[in-house]
Tab-separated table of C-alpha atoms in Angstrom:
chain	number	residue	atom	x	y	z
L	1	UNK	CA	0.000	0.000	0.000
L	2	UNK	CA	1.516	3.517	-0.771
L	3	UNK	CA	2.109	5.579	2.027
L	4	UNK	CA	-0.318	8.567	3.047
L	5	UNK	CA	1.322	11.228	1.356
L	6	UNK	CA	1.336	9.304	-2.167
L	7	UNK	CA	-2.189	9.000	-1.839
L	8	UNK	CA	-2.995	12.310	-1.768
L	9	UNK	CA	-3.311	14.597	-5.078
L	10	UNK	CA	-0.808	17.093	-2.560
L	11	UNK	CA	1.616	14.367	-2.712
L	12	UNK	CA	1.699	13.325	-5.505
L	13	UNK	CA	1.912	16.404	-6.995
L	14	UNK	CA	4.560	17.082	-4.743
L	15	UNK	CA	6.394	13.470	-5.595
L	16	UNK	CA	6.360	14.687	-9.420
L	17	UNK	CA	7.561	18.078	-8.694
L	18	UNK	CA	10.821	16.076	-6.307
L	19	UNK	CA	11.282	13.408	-9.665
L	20	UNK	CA	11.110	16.156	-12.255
L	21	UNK	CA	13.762	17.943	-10.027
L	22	UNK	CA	16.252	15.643	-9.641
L	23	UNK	CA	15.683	15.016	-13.203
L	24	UNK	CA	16.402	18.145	-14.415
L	25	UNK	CA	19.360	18.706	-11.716
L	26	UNK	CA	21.599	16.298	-10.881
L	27	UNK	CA	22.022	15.832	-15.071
L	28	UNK	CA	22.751	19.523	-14.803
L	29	UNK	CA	24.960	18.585	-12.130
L	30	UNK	CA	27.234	15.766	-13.879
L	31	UNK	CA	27.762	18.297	-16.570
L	32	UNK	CA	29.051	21.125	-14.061
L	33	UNK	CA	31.231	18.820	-12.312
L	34	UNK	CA	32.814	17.233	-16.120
L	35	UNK	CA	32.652	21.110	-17.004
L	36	UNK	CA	34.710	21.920	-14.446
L	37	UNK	CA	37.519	19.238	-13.873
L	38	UNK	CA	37.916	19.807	-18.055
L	39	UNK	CA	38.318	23.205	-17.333
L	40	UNK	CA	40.958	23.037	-14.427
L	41	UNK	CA	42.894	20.347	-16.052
L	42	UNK	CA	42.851	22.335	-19.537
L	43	UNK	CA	44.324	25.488	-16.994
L	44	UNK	CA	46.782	23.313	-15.613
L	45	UNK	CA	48.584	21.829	-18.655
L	46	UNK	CA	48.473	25.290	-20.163
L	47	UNK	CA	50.336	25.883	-17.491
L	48	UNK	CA	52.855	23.351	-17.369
L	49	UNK	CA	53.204	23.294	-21.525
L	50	UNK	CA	54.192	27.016	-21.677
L	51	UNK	CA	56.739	26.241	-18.687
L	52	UNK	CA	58.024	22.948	-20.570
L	53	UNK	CA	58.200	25.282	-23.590
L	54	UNK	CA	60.301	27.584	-22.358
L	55	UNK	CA	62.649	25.260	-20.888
L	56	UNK	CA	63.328	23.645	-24.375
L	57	UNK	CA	63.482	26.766	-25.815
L	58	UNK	CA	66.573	27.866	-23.722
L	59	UNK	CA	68.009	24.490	-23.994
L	60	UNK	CA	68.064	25.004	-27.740
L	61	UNK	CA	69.650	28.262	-27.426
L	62	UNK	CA	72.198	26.949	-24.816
L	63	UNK	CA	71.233	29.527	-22.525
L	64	UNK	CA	70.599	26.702	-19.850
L	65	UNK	CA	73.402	25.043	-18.523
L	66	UNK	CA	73.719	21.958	-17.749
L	67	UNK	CA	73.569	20.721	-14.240
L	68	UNK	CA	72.928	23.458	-12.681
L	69	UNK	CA	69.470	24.340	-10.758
L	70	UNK	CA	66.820	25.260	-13.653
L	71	UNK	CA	64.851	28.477	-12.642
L	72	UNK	CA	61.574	28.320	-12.427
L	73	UNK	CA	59.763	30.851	-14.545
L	74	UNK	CA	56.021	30.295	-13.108
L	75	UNK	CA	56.011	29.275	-9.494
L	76	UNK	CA	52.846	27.171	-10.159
L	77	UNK	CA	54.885	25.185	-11.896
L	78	UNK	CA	57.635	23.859	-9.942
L	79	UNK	CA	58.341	20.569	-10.911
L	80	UNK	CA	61.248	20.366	-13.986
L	81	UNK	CA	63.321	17.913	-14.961
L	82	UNK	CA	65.534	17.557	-18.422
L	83	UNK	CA	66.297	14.045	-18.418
L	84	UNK	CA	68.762	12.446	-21.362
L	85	UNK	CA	68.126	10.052	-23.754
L	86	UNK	CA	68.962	7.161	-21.501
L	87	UNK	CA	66.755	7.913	-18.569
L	88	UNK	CA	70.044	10.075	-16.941
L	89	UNK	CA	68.479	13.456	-15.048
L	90	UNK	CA	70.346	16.641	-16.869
L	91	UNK	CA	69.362	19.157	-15.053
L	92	UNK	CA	65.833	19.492	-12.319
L	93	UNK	CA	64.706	22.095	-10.022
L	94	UNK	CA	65.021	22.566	-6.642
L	95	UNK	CA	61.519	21.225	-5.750
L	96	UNK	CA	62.635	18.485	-8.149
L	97	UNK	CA	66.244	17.463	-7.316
L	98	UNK	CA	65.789	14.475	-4.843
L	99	UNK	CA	62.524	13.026	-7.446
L	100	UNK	CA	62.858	10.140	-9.464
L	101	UNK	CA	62.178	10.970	-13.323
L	102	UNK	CA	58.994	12.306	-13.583
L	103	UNK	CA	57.685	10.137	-15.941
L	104	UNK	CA	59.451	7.297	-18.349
L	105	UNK	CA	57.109	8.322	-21.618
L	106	UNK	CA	58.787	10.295	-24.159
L	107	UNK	CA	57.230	12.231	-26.659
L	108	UNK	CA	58.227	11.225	-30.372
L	109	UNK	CA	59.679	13.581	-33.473
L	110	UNK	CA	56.567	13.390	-34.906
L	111	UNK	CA	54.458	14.265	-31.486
L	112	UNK	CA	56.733	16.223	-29.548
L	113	UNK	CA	54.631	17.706	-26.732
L	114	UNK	CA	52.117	15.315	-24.533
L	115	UNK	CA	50.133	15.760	-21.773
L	116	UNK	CA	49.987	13.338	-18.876
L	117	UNK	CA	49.328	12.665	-15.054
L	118	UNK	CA	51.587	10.581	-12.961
L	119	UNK	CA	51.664	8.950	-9.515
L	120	UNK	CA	54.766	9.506	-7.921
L	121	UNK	CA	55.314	7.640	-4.429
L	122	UNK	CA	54.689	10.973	-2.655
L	123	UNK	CA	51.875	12.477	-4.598
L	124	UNK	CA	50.054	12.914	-8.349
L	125	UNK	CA	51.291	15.333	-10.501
L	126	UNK	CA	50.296	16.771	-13.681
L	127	UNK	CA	52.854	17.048	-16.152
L	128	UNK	CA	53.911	18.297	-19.815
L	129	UNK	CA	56.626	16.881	-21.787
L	130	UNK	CA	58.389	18.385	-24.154
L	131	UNK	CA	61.226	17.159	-26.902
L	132	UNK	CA	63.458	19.981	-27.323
L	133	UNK	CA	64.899	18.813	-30.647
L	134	UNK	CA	64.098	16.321	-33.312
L	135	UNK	CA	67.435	14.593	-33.048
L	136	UNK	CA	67.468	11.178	-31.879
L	137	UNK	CA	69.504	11.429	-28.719
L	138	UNK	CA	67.100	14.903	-27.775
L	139	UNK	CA	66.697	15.171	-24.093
L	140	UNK	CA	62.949	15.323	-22.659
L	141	UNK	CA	61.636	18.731	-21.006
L	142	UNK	CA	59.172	17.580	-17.494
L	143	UNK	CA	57.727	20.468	-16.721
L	144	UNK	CA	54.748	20.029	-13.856
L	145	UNK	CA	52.588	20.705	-10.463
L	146	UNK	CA	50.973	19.011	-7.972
L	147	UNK	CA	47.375	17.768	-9.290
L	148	UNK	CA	44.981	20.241	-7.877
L	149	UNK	CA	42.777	19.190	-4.687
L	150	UNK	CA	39.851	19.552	-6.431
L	151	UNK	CA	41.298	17.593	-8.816
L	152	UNK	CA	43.178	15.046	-6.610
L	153	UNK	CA	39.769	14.358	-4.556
L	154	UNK	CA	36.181	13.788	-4.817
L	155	UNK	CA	35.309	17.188	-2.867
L	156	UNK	CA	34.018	18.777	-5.958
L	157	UNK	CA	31.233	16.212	-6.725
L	158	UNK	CA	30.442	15.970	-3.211
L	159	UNK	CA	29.642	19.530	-2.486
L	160	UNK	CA	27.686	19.432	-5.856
L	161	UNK	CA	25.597	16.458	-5.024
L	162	UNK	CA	25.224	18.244	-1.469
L	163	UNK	CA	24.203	21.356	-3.229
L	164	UNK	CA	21.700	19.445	-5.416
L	165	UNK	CA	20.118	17.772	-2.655
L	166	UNK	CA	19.574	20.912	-0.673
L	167	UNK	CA	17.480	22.209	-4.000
L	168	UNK	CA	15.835	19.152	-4.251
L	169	UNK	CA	14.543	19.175	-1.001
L	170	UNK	CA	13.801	22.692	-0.937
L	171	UNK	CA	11.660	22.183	-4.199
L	172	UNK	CA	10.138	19.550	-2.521
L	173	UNK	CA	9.363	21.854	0.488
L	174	UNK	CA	7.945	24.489	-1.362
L	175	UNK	CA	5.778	22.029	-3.903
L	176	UNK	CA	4.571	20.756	-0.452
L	177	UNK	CA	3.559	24.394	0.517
L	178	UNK	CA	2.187	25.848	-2.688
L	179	UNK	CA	-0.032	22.640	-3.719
L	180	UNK	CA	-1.391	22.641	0.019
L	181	UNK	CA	-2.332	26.542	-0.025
L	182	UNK	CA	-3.628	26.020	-3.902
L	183	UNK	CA	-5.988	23.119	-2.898
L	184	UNK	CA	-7.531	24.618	0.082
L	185	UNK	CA	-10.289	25.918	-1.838
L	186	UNK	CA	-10.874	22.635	-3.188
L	187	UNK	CA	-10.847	21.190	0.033
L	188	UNK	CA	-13.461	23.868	1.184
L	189	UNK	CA	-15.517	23.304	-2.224
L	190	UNK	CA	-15.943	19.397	-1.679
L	191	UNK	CA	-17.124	19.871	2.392
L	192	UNK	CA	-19.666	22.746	1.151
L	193	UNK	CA	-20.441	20.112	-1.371
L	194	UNK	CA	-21.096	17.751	0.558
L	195	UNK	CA	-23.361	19.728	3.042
L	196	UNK	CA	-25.589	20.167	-0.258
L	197	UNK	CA	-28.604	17.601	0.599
L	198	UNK	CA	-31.493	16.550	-1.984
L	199	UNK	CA	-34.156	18.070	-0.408
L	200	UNK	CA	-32.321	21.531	-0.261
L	201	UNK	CA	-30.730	22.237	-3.544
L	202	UNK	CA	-30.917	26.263	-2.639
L	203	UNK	CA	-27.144	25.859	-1.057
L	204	UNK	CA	-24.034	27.023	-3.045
L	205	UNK	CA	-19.804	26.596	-2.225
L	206	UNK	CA	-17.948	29.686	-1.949
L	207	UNK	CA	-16.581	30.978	-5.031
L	208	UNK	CA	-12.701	32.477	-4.413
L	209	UNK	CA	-11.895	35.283	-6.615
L	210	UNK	CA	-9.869	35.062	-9.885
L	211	UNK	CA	-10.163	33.777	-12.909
L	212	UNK	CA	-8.127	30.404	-12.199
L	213	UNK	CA	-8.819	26.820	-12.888
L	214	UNK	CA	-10.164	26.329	-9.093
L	215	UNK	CA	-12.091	29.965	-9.442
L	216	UNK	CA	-13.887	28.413	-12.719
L	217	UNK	CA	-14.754	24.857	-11.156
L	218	UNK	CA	-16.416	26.640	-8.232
L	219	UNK	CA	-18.262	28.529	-10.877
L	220	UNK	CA	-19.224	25.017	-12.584
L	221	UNK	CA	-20.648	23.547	-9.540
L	222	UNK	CA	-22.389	26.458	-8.801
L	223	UNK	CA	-24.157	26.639	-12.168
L	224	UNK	CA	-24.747	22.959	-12.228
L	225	UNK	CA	-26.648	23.484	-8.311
L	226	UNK	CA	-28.365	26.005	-10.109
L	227	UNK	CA	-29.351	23.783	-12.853
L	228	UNK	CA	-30.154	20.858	-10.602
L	229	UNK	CA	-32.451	23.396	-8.184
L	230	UNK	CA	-34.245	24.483	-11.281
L	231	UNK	CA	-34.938	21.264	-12.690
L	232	UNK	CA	-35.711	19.987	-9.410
L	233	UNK	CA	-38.461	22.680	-9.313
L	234	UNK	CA	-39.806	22.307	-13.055
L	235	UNK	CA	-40.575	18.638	-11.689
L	236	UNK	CA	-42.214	19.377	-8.906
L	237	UNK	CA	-44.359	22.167	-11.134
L	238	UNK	CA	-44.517	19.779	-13.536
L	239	UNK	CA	-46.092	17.042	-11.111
L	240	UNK	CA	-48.457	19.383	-9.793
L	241	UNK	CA	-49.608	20.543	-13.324
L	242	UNK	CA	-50.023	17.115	-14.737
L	243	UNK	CA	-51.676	15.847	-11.622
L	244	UNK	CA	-54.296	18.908	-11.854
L	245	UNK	CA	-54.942	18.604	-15.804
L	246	UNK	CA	-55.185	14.986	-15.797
L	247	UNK	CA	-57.444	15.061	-12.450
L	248	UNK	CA	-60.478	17.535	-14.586
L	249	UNK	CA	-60.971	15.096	-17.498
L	250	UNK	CA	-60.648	12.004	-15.162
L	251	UNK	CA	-63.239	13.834	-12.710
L	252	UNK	CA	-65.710	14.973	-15.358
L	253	UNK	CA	-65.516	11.562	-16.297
L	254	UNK	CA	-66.394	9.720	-12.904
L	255	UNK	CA	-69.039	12.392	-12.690
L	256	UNK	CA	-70.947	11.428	-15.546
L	257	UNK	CA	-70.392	8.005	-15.190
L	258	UNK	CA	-72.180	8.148	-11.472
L	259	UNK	CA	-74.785	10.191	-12.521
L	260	UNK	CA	-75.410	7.542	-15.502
L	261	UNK	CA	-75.257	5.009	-12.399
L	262	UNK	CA	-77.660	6.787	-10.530
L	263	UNK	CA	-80.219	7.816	-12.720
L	264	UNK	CA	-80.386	5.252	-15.317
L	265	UNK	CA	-83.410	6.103	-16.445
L	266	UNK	CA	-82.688	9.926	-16.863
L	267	UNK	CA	-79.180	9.182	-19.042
L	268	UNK	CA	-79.297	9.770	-22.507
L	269	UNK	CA	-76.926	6.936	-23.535
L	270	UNK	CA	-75.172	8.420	-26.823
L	271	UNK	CA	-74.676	12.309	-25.148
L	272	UNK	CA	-73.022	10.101	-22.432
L	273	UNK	CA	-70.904	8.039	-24.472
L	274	UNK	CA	-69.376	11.188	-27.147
L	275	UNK	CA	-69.015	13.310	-23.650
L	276	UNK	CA	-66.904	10.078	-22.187
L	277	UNK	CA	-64.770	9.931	-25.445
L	278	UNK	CA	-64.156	13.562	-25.431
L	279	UNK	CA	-62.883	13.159	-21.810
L	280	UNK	CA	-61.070	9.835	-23.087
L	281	UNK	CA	-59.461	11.763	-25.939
L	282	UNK	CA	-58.212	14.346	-23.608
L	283	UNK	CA	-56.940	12.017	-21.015
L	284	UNK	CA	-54.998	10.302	-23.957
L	285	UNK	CA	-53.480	13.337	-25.515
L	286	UNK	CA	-52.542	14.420	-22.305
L	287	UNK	CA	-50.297	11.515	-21.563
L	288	UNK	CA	-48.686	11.183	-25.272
L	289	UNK	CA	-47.539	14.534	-25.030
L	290	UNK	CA	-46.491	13.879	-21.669
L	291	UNK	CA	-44.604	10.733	-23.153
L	292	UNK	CA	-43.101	12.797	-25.990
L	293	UNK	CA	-41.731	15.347	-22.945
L	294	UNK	CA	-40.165	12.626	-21.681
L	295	UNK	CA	-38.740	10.502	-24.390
L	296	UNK	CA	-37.672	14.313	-25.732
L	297	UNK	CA	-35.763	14.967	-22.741
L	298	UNK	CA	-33.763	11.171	-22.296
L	299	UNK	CA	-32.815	11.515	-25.819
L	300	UNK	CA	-34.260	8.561	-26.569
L	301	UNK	CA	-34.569	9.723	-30.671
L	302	UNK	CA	-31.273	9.754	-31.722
L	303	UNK	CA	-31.796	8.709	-35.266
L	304	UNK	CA	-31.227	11.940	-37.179
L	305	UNK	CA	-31.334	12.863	-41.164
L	306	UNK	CA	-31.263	15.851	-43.362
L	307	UNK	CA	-34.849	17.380	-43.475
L	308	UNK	CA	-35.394	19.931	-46.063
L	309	UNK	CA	-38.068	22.395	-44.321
L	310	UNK	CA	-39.401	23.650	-47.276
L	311	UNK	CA	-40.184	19.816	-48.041
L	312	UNK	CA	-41.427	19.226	-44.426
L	313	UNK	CA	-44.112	21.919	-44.331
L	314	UNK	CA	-45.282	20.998	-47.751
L	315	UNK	CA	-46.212	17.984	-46.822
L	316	UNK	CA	-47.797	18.324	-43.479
L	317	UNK	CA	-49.557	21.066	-45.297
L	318	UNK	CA	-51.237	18.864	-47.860
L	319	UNK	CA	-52.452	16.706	-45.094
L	320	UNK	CA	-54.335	19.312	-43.345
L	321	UNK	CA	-57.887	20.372	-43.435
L	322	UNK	CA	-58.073	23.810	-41.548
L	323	UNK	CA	-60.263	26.239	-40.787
L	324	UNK	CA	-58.230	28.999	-41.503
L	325	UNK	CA	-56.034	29.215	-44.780
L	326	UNK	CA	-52.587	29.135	-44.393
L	327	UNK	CA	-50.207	31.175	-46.760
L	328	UNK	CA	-46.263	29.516	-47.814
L	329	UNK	CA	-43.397	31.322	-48.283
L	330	UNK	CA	-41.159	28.811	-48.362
L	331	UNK	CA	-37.462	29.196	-50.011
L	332	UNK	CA	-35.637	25.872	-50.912
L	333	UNK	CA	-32.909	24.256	-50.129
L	334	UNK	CA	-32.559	25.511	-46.264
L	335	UNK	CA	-31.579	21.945	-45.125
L	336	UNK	CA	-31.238	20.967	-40.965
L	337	UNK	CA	-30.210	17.818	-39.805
L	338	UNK	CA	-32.426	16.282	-36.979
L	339	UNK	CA	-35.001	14.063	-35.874
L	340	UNK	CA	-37.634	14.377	-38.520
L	341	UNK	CA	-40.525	13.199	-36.712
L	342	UNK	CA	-40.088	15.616	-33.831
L	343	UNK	CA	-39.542	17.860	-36.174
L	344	UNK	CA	-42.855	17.555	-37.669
L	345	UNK	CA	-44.208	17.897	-34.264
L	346	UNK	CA	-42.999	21.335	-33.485
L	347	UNK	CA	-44.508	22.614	-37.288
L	348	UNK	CA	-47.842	20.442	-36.344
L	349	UNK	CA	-48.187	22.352	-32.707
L	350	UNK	CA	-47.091	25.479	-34.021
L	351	UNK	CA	-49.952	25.266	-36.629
L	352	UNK	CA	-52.379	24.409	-34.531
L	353	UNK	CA	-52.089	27.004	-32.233
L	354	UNK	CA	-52.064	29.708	-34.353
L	355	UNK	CA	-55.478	27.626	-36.539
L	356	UNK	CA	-57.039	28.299	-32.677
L	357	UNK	CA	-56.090	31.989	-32.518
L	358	UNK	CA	-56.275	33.061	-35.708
L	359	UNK	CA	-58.643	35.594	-37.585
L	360	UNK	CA	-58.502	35.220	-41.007
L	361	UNK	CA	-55.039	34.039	-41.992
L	362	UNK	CA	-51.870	31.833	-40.857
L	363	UNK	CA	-48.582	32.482	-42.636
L	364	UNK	CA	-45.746	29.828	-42.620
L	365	UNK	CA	-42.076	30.980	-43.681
L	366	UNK	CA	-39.184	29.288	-44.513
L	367	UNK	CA	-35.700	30.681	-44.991
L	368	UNK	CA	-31.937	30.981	-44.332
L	369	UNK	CA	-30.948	33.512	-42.324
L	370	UNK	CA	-27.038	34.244	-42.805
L	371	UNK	CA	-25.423	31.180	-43.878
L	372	UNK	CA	-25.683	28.693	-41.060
L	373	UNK	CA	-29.372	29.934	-39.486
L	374	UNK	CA	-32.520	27.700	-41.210
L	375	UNK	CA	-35.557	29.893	-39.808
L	376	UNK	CA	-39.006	28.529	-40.147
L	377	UNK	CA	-41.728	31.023	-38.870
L	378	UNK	CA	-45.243	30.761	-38.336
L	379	UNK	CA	-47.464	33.722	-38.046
L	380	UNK	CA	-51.230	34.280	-37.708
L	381	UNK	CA	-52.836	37.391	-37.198
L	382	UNK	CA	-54.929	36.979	-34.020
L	383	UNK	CA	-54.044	38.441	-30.372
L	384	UNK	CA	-50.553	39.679	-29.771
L	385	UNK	CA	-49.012	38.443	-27.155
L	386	UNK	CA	-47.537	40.272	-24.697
L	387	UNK	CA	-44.227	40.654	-23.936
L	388	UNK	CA	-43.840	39.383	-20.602
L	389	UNK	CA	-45.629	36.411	-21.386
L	390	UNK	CA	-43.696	35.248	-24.084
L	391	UNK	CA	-41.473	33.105	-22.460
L	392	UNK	CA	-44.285	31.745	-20.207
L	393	UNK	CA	-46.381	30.427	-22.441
L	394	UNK	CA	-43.089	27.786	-23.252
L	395	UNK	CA	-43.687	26.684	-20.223
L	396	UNK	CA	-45.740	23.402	-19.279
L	397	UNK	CA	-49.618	23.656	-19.100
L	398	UNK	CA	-49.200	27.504	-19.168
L	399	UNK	CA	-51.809	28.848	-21.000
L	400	UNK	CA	-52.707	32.466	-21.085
L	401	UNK	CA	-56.392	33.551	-20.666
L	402	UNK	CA	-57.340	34.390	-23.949
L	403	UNK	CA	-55.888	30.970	-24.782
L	404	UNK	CA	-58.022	29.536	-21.703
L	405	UNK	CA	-61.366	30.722	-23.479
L	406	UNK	CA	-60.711	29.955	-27.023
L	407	UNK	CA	-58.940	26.853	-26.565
L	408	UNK	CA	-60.326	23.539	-27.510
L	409	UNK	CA	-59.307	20.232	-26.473
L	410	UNK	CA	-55.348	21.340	-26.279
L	411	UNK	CA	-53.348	19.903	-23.738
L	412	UNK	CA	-50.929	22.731	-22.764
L	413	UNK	CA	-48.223	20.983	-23.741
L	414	UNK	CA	-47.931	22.082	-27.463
L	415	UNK	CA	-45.145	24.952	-26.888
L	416	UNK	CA	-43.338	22.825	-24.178
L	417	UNK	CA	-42.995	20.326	-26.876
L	418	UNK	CA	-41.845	22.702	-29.730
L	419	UNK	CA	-39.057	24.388	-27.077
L	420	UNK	CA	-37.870	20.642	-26.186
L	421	UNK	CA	-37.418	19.724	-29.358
L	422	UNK	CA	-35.719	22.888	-30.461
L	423	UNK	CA	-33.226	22.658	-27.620
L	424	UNK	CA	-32.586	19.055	-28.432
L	425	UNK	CA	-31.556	20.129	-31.808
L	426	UNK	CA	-29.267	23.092	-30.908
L	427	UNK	CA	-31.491	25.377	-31.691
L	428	UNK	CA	-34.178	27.990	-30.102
L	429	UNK	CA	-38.199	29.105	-30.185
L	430	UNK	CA	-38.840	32.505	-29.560
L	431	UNK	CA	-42.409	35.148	-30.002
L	432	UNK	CA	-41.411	38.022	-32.505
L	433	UNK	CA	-43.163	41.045	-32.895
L	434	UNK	CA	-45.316	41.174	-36.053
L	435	UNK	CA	-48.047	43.434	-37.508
L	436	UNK	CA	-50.981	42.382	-35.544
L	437	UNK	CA	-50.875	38.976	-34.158
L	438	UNK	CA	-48.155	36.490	-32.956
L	439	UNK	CA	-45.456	35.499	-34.729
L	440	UNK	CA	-43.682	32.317	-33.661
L	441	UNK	CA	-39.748	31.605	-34.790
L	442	UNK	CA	-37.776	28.545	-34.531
L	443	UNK	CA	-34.296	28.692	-35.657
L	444	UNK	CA	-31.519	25.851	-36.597
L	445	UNK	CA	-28.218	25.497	-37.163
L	446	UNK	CA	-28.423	24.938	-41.137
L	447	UNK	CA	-26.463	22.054	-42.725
């Protein structure tokens, strides 16, 4: 099992930030600590070559004798030695005189100058040796120092590995820190959350200022309380309404059917039967629409096509028989893509409300509007409707009271139907203003 802190989105966040450190610097490290022993032993044979240099230089021009103490031109430097073809010291230092030869390689006519370290019983030197002629018996120039400590030892890599664990941990530190103060308000948004109950959807977490990512999910969760507590309420509306229309047809119903019980004699048989159908038919409209709500809202229809809606009102059109005539305008070729069926629905309800409010005429339109807008409009020229009831009248069994005394048989779920079905399809269902009447517009995105 992984320890507490690993289990945590603080540490692990904080284990990623340690990894992604010591990634990134002990790498960086190695590379500092090559860096730098290449750049001390580079200064060091620099060193030593320009000394061994100048030794064989004076040899050549016999203004070193032999034999006698060489100086020493660079006190870094302090270790010389000419040494004869047959291993025999020439000539040395002071700091050299009781040494052993330096070193037994010796550079060649065609490579006269090399580079080397040596172990010497007392200590490691670095040295430079020089041929000062190309002559076979040429004696060999040691020039050299003492290998520096840093060189000598393993102190450099150990205060750099010291240094890089100090930053390591103090990344780790402060990833600790930072993550813990940045998911405080997370911490506060899940126990707010989790005070939110069913039965009270009214609560909401605290939203910290800013415009970060925690800023924005607080803002989320907010909106989708909001949501939740509205949709919590259009149910319970929604219950109530359905319960009340569905109660008058089935109580109208009962009524007549006890007084037919009651005075048998008294009941005209056929008035009873059409007024029981009537009731029936309501009763059943009622709950198909209610259905269609439902089966709307789960998405159940998820079959869609291209529906041409020039096409689509033509033919519902042609199918009709209503009381008022109704006028096309219809302009071809705007094309949605959608549930056909339900889209047939909205253009049936939208028809039949304005055949029940209408005067004289009912105008459908259909057009593009821009380039990716399919509008299909249907007008009549009854009662305008006002403008603070034209989002109400969207909602369920809402209807307004001039609706109330000319409507006939309708269930009050027409509109509710056409604004499901338009938000289903990405699209909306608004009232327009129009010259006398109501004008009804549902617009899609256009294909």
């Amino acid at each position: 099992m992984a320890p507490w802190w690993a289990r945590s989105l603080r540490g692990r966040v904080t284990l990623i930030a340690t990894a992604v450190a010591a990634l990134v610097l002990i790498p960086v490290a190695i590379a500092g600590v090559i860096a730098t022993r290449s750049l001390m032993s580079a200064s060091v044979f620099r060193d030593t070559r320009d000394t061994a240099e100048r030794i064989a230089y004076e040899m050549r021009g016999g203004a070193l004798p032999m034999g006698a103490a060489i100086p020493v031109p660079n006190p870094s430097v302090d270790l010389i030695q000419v040494v004869g073809p047959n291993g025999q010291i020439l000539a040395s230092s002071d700091a050299a005189r009781n040494l052993p030869p330096l070193s037994d390689i010796q550079p060649t006519a065609e490579n006269r100058v090399i580079n080397m370290t040596n172990c010497l019983p007392t200590e490691c030197v670095h040295l430079t040796a020089v041929r000062v002629s190309m002559f076979a018996d040429s004696p060999i120039v040691y020039a050299g120092r003492s290998t520096p400590d840093l060189l000598a030892s393993r102190t450099l890599e150990v205060v750099v590995f010291a240094q890089v664990g100090v930053l390591i941990a103090l990344a780790s530190w402060a990833t600790w820190l930072v993550t813990g103060r940045a998911l405080r308000p997370v911490a506060t948004l899940r126990a707010e959350l989790d005070a939110v109950q069913v039965g009270d959807l009214s609560r909401r977490v605290s939203q910290p200022p800013g415009q970060d990512e925690v800023a924005q999910l607080a803002r989320s969760v907010n909106g989708t309380l909001a949501r939740l507590e509205r949709s919590a309420q259009q149910q319970r509306q929604f219950a109530s309404d359905a319960s009340h229309e569905l109660r008058t047809p089935i109580a109208g119903l009962r009524a007549q059917l006890e007084s037919a019980q009651l005075y048998p004699d008294d009941t005209d048989v056929e008035a009873l039967v059409e007024s029981a159908l009537r009731d029936t038919d309501r009763l059943e409209a009622i709950i198909t629409d209610l259905l269609l709500l439902a089966r709307i809202g789960s998405r159940v229809d998820v079959v869609r096509e291209r529906v041409d809606l020039a096409e689509l009102v033509r033919q519902e059109l042609a199918v009709r028989c209503d009381k008022v005539p109704v006028q096309g305008e219809l302009e071809g070729g705007v094309v949605v893509e959608g549930v056909r069926l339900q889209l047939a629905r909205v253009l049936t309800n939208l028809l039949d409300n304005a055949q029940r409010h209408a005067e004289h005429r009912v105008c459908v339109q259909v057009y593009e509007e821009g380039r990716d807008t399919a509008v299909l409009a249907v007008e009549n020229d009854g009662v305008e409707i006002a403008p603070e009831d034209r989002e109400r009248i969207f909602e369920r069994f809402t209807r307004l009271d001039a609706a109330r005394s000319r409507d006939a048989g309708g269930t009050g779920l027409g509109l509710a139907i056409a604004r499901d079905v338009a938000v289903a399809h990405r699209g909306r269902i608004t009232v327009e203003d129009c010259a006398g009447g109501a004008r009804f517009v549902l617009r899609l995105p256009a294909v």
